[in-house]
Short mmCIF file of C-alpha atoms and ligand atoms in Angstrom, two decimals:
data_model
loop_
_atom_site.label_atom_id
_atom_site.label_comp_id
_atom_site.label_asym_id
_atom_site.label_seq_id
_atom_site.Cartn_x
_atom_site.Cartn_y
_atom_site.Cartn_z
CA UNK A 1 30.75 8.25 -21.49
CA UNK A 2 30.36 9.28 -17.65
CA UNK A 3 26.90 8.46 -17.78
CA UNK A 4 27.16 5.28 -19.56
CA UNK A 5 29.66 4.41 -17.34
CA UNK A 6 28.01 5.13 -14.49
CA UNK A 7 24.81 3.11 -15.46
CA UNK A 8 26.52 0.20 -16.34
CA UNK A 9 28.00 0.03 -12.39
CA UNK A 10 24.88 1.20 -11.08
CA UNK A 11 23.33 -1.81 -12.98
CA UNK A 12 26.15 -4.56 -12.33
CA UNK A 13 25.57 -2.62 -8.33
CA UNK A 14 21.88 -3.86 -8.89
CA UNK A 15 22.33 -7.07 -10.51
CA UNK A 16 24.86 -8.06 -7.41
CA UNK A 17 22.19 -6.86 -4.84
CA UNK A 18 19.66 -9.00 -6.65
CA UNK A 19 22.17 -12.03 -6.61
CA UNK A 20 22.92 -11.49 -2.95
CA UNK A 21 19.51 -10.83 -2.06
CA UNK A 22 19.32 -14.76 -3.83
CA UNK A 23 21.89 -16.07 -2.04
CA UNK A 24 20.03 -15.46 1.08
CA UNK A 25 16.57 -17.09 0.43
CA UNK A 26 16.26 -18.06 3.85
CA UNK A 27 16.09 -14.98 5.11
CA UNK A 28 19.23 -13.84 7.07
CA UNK A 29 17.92 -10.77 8.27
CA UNK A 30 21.42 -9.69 9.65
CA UNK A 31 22.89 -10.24 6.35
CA UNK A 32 19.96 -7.89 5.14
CA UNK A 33 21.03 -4.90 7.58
CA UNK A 34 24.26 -5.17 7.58
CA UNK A 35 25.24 -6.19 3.77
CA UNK A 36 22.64 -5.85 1.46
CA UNK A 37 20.21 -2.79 2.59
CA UNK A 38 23.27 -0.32 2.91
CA UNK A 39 24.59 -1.41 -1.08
CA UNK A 40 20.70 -0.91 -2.06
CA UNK A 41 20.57 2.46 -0.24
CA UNK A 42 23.82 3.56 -2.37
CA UNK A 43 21.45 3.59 -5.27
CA UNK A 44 19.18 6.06 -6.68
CA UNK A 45 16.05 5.69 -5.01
CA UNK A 46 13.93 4.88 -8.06
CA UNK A 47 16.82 2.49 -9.43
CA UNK A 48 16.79 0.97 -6.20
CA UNK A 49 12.59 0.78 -6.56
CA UNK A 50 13.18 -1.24 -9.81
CA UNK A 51 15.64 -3.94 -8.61
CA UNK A 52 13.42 -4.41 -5.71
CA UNK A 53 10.48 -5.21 -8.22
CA UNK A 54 13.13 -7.29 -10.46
CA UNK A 55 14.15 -9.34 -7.13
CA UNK A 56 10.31 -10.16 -6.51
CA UNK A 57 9.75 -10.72 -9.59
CA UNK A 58 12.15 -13.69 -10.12
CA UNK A 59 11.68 -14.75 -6.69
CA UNK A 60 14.54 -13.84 -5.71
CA UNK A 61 13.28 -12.83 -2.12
CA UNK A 62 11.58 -15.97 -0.84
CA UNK A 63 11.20 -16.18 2.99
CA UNK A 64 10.79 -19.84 4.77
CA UNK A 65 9.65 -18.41 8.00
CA UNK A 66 6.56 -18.53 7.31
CA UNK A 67 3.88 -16.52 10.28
CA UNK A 68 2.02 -18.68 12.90
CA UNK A 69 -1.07 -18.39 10.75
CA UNK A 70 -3.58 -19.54 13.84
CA UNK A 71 -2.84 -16.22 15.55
CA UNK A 72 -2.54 -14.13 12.28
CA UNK A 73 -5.40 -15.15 9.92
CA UNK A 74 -8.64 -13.84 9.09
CA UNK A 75 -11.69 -14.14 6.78
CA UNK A 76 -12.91 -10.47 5.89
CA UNK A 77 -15.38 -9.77 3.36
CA UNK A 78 -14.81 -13.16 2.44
CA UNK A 79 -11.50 -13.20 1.43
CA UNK A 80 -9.19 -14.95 3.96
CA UNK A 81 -5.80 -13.45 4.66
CA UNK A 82 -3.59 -15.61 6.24
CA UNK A 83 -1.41 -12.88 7.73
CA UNK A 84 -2.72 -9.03 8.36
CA UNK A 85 0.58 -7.37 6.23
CA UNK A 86 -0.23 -6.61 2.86
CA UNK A 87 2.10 -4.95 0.43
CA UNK A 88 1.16 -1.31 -0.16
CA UNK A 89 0.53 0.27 -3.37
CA UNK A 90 2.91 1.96 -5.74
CA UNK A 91 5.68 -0.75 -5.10
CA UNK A 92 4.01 -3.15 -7.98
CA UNK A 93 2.46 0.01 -9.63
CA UNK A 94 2.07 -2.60 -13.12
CA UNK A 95 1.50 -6.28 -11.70
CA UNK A 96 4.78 -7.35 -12.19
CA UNK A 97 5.70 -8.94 -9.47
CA UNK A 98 2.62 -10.58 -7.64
CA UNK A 99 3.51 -14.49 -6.98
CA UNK A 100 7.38 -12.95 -5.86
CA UNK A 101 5.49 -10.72 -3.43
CA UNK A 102 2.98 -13.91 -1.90
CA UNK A 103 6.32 -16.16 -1.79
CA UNK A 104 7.91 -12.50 0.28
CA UNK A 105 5.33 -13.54 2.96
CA UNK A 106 2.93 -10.86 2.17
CA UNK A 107 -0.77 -11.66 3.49
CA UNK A 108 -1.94 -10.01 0.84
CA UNK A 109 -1.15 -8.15 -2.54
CA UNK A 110 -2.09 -4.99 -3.54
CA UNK A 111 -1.11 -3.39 -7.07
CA UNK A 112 -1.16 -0.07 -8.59
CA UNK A 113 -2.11 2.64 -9.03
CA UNK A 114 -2.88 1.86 -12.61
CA UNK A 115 -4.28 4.37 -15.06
CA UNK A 116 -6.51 4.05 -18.30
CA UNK A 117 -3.85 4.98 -20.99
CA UNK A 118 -0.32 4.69 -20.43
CA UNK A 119 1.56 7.55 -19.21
CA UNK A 120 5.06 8.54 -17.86
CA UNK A 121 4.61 10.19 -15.09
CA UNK A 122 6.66 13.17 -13.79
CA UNK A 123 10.09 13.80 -14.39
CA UNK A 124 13.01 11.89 -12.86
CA UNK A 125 14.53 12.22 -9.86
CA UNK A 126 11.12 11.60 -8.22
CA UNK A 127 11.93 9.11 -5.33
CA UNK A 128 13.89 10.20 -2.51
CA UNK A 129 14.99 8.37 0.67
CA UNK A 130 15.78 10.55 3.63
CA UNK A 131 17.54 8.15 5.22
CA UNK A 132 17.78 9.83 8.84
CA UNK A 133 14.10 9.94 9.52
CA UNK A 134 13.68 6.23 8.04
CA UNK A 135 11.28 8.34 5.24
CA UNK A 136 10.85 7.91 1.26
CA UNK A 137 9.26 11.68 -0.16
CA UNK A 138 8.04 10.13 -4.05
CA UNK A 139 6.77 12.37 -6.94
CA UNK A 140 6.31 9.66 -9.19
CA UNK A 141 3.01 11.21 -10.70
CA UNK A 142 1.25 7.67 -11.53
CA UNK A 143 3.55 6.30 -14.15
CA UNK A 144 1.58 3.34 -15.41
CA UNK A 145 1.66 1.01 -18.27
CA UNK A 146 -2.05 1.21 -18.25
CA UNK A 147 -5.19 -0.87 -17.55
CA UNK A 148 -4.08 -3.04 -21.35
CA UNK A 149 -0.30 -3.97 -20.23
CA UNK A 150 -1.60 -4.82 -16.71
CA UNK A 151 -4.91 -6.90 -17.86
CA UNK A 152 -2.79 -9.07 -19.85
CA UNK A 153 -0.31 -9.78 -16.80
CA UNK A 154 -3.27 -10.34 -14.36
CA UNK A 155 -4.96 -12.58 -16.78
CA UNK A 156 -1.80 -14.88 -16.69
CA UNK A 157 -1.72 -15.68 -13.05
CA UNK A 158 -2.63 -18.65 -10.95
CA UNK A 159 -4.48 -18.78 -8.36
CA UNK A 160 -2.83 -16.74 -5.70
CA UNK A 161 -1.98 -17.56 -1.84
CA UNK A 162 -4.03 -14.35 -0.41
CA UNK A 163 -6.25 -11.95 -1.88
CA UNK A 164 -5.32 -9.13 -4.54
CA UNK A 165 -6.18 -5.90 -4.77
CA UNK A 166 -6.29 -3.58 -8.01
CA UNK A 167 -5.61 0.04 -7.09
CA UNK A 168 -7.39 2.17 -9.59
CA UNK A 169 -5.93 6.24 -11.17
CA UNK A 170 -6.53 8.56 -13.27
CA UNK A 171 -4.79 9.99 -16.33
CA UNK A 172 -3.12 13.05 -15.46
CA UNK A 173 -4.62 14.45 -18.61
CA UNK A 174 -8.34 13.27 -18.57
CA UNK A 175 -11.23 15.37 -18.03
CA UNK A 176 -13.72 13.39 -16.57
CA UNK A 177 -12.13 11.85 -13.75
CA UNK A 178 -15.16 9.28 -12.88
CA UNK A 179 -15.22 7.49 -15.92
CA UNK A 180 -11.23 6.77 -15.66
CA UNK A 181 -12.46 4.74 -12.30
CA UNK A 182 -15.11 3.39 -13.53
CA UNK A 183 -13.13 2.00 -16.90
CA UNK A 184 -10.75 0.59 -14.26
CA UNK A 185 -13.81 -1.52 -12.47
CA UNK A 186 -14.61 -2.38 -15.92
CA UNK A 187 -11.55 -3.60 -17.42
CA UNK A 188 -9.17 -5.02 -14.02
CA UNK A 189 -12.05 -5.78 -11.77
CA UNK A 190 -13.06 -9.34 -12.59
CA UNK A 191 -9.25 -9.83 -11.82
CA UNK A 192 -9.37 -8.42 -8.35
CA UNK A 193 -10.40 -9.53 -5.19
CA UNK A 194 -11.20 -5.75 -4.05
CA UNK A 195 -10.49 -2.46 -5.75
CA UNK A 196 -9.24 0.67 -4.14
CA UNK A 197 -10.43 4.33 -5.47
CA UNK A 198 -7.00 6.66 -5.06
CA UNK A 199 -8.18 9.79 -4.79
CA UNK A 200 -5.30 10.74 -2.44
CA UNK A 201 -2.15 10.64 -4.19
CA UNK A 202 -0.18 14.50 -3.92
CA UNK A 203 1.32 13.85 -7.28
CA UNK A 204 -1.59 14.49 -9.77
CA UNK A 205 -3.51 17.90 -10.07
CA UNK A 206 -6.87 18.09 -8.66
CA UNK A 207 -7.03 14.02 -7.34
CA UNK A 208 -7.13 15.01 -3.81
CA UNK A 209 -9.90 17.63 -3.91
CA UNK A 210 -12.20 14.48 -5.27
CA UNK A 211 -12.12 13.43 -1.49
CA UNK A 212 -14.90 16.30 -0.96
CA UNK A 213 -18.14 15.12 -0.32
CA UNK A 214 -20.06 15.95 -3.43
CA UNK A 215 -17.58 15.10 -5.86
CA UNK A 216 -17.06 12.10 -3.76
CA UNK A 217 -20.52 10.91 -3.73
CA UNK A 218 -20.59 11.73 -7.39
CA UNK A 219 -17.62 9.72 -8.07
CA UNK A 220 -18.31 6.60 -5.95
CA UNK A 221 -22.09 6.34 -6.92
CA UNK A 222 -20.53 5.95 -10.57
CA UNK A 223 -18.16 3.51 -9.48
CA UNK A 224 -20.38 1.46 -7.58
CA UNK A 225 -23.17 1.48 -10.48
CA UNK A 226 -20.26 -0.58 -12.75
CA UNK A 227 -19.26 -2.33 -9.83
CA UNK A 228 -23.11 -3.58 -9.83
CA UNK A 229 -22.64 -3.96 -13.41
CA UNK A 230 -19.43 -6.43 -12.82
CA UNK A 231 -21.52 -8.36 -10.29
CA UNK A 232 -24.05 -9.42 -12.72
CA UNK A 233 -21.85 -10.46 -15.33
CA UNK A 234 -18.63 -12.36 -13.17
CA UNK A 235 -21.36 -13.60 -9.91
CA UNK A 236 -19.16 -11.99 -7.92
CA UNK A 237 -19.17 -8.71 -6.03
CA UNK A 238 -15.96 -7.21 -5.79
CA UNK A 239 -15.69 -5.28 -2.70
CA UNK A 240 -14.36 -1.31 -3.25
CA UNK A 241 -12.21 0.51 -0.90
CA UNK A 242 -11.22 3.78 -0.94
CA UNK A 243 -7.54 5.59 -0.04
CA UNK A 244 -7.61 8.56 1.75
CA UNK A 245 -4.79 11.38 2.51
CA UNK A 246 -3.72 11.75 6.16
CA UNK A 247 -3.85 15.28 5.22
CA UNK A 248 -7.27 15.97 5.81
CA UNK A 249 -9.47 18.59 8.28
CA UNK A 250 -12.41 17.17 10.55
CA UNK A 251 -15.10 18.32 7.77
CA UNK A 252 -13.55 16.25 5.58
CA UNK A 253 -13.32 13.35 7.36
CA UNK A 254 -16.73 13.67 8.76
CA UNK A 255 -17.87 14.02 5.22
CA UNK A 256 -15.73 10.92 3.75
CA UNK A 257 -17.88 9.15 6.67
CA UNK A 258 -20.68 9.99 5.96
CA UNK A 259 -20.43 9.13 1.91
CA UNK A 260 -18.90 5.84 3.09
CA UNK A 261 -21.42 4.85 5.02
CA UNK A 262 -24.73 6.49 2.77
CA UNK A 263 -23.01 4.29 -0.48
CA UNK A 264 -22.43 1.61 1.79
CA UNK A 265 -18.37 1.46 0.53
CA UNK A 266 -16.78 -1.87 1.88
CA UNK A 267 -13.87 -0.04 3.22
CA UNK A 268 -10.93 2.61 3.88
CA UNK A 269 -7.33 2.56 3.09
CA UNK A 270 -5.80 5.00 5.33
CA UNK A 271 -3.58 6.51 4.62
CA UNK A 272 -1.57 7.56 1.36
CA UNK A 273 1.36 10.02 1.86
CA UNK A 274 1.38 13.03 3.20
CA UNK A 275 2.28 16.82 1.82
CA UNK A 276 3.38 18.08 5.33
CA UNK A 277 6.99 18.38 6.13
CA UNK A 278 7.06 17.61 10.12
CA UNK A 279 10.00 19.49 11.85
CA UNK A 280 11.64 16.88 13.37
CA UNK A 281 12.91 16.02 9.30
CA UNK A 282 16.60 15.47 8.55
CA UNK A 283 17.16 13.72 5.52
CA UNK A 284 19.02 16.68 2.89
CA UNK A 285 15.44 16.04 0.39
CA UNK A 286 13.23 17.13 3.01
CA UNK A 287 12.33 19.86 0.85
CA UNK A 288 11.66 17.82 -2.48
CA UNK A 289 8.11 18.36 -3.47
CA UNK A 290 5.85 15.60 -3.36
CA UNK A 291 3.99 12.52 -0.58
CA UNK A 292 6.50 11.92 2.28
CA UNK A 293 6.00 8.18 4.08
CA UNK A 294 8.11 6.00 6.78
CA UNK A 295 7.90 6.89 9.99
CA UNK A 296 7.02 10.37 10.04
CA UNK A 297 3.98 9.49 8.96
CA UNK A 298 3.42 6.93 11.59
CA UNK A 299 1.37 8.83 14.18
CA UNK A 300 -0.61 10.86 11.59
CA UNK A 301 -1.60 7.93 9.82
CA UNK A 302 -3.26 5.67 13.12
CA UNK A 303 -4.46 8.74 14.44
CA UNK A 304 -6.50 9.29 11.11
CA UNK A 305 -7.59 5.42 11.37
CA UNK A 306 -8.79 6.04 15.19
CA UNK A 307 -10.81 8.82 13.78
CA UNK A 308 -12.24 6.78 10.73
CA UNK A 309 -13.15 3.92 12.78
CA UNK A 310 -15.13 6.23 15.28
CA UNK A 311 -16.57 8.31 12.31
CA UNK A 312 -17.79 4.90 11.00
CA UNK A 313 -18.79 3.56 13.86
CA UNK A 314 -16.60 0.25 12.89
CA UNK A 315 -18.73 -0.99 10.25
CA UNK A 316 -16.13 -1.05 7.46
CA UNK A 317 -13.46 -2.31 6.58
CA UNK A 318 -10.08 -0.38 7.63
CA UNK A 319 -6.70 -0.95 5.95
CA UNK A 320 -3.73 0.90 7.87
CA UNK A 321 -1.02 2.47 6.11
CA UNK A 322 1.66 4.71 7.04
CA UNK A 323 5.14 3.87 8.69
CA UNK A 324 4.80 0.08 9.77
CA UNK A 325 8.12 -1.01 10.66
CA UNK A 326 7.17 -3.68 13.77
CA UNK A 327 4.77 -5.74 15.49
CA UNK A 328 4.29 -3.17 17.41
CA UNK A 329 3.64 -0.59 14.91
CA UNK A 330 0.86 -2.94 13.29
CA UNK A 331 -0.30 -3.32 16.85
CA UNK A 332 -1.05 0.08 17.49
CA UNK A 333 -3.04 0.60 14.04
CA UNK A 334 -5.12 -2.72 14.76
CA UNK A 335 -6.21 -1.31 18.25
CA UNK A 336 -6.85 1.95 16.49
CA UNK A 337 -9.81 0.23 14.25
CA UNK A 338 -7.21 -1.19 11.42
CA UNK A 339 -8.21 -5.28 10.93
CA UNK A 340 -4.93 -5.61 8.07
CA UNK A 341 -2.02 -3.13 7.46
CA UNK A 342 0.57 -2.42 4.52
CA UNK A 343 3.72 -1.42 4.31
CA UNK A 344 6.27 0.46 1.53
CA UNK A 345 9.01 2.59 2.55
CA UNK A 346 10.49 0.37 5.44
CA UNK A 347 11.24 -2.44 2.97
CA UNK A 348 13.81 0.54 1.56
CA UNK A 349 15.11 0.19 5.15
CA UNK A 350 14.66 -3.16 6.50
CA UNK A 351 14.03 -5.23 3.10
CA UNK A 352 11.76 -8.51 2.61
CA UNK A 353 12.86 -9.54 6.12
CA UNK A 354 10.37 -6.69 7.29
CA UNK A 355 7.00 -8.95 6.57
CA UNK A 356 8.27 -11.66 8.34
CA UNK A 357 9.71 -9.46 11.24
CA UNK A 358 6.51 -7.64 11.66
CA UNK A 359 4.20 -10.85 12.07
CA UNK A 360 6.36 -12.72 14.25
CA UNK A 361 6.78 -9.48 16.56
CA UNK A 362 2.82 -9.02 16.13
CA UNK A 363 2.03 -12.57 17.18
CA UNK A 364 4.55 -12.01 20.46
CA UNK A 365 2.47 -9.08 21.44
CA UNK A 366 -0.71 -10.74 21.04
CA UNK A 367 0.42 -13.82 22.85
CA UNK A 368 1.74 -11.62 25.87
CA UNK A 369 -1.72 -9.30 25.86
CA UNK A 370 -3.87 -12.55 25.63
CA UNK A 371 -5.32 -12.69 22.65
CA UNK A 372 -6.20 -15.67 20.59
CA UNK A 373 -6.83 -13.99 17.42
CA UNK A 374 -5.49 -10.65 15.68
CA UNK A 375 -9.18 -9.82 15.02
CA UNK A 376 -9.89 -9.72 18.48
CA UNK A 377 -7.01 -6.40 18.78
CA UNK A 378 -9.30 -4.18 16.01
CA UNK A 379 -10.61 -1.19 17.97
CA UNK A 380 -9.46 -2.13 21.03
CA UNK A 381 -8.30 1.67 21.95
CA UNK A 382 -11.97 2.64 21.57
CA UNK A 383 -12.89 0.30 24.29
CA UNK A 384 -9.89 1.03 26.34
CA UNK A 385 -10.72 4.67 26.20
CA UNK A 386 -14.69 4.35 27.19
CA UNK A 387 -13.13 2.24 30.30
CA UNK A 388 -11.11 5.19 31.28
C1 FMN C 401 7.52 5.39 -3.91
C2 FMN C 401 6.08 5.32 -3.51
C3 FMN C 401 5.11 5.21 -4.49
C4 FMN C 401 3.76 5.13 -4.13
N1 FMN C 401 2.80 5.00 -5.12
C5 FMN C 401 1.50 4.84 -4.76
C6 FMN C 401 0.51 4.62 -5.74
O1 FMN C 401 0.77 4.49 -6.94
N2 FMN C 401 -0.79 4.51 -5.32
C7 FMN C 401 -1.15 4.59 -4.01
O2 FMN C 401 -2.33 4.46 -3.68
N3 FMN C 401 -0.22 4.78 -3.05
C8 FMN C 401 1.09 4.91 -3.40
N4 FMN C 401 2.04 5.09 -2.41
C9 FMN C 401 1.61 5.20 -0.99
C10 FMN C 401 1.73 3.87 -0.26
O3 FMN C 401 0.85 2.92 -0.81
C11 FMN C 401 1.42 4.02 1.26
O4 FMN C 401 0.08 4.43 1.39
C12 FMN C 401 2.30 5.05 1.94
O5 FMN C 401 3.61 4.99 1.43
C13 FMN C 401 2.34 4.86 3.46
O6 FMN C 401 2.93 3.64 3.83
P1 FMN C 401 4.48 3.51 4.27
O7 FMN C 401 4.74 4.59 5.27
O8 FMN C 401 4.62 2.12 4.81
O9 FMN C 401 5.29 3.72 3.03
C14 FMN C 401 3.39 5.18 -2.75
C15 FMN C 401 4.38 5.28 -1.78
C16 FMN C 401 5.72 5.34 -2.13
C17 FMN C 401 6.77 5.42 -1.06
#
């Protein structure tokens, strides 16, 4: 009865933050701190996940400020990106939600992960906001519908604003890790404009330890074989990426480098969450197990991109990653070798207003520093530093 109850307010709680979050379509973002955000962070966190998804998903978060695009856009690899703040993975783990997300303002799409089969994922509660240090800790554990469910959703949509990517899992249960990426190339990547490799999630045994450099090597020569294949048969080559952990020693990143460059990969994500628990935590769930992001992972996160970009001597493509809440954030990741970013856990804080916040704070900075283009910021702080 109590629990009953207690969904049925949770859900009328959710279905009046998705009507309010209507009302606003033009993007109050005061009405969004002060209103809206704090109902939303009343909610469970994974609850909350859901009606975010449901909101994007009807449209109910439209923004009409649309970014100066002459400052903002780009053409990388091809695809052009009219803004440099793409939506991170694991917020439309199942393509739900993609238009919704492009009408949010997002530069660029990104869903995922997806695995072969179906699967559930861990246990709930797995999501949990520690609200103090602006952080999310998640255990989700890849709950996906699978590459079927999502194929038939990606099939069924237009042609986009910005580019999409697929981000590619494994089952939890399967054996032979490579060929679960490689049916994902097969089966979602004529749908894609790139594909990311996830071998840096915290939530699934083993996944991480594929970031070593011969099972990496083994993994992405596989992947890039069917990638080949895909070329042939769409007449289009679908650029890979691959997400790494910010959790990682300078072996490994030397090695992740090194495959990168030897397999000529298009590109990095950088970073997924991480497993360390800084000290300076003081949301109650600092101790939850699982991949903490938001701000805490901020510093880790560019520094690992500064590294990368050296490692790789700037020849491929860097995605940034890890508590983007401002212009200035995304700043500070582009000058570290990033050329687009993503962001997750501060829409838990900030909400949709976040993209638009972020790119008109971005374009501020580069105005006031000079520049004409945001292209003209990537690696900046490697030049700066050989000045010194
Ligand atoms: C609840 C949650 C679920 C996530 N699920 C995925 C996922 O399925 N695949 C993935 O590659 N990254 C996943 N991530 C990691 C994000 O894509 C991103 O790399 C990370 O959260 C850092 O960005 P942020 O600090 O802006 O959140 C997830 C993050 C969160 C918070």
């Amino acid at each position: 009865m109590f629990t009953s109850g207690f969904k049925y307010s949770a859900y009328a709680a959710g279905i009046s933050v998705g009507a309010a979050i209507g009302l606003t379509l033009n993007g109050n973002e005061r009405i969004y701190s002060s209103v809206i955000m704090p109902a939303v962070q009343c909610l469970d966190g994974e609850r909350a996940h859901r009606i975010a998804v449901f909101s994007a998903k009807y449209n109910m978060m439209r923004f009409s400020s649309k970014p100066d695009t002459s400052t903002l856009h780009q053409t990388i690899l091809g695809m052009k990106f009219e803004n440099p703040v793409g939506i991170a993975a694991g917020f439309d783990k199942h393509a739900e939600a993609v238009e919704g997300l492009f009408s949010m303002g997002f530069g660029f799409v990104e869903i995922g992960s997806v695995t072969p089969e179906p699967q559930a994922g861990n246990e709930k509660p797995r999501v949990f906001r520690l609200i103090p240090d602006k952080a999310i800790i998640n255990r989700y554990g890849f709950n996906s519908e699978g590459h079927s469910a999502v194929e038939d959703r990606l099939k069924g949509l237009p042609i986009l604003d910005g580019p999409l990517g697929v981000n590619l899992g494994k089952n939890k249960t399967s054996t032979d890790a490579a060929n679960d990426y490689v049916l994902g190339v097969r089966n979602l990547g004529r749908y894609a404009n790139y594909l990311v490799i996830n071998v840096s999630s915290p939530n699934t045994p083993g996944l991480r330890s594929l970031q070593g450099r011969q099972q990496l090597h083994d993994l992405l020569s596989k992947v890039v074989a069917e990638r080949d294949e895909l070329t042939k048969s769409i007449g289009r080559k679908v650029p890979v990426l691959v997400k790494i952990a910010p959790d990682l020693t300078d072996k490994d990143k030397e090695d992740i480098a090194a495959v990168v460059l030897e397999l000529k990969i298009a590109g990095l994500i950088v970073s997924n969450t991480t497993l360390s628990r800084p000290e300076s935590l003081q949301g109650s769930a600092k101790s939850e197990a699982g991949g903490l992001s938001g701000e805490p992972l901020k510093r880790m996160s560019t520094r690992l991109i500064h590294d990368m970009y050296k490692l790789t001597k700037g020849s491929v493509l860097i995605i940034g990653a890890g508590g983007v809440s401002s212009g200035q954030d995304a700043y500070e990741k582009l000058a570290a070798g990033a050329s687009l970013i993503q962001i997750y856990s501060c829409l838990a804080y900030i909400g949709p207003p976040a993209v638009s916040k972020i790119n008109r704070e971005l374009t501020s900075i580069l105005r006031e520093k000079g520049y004409w283009n945001v292209q003209d910021v990537v690696g900046s702080a490697h030049i700066a530093q050989k000045k010194t």
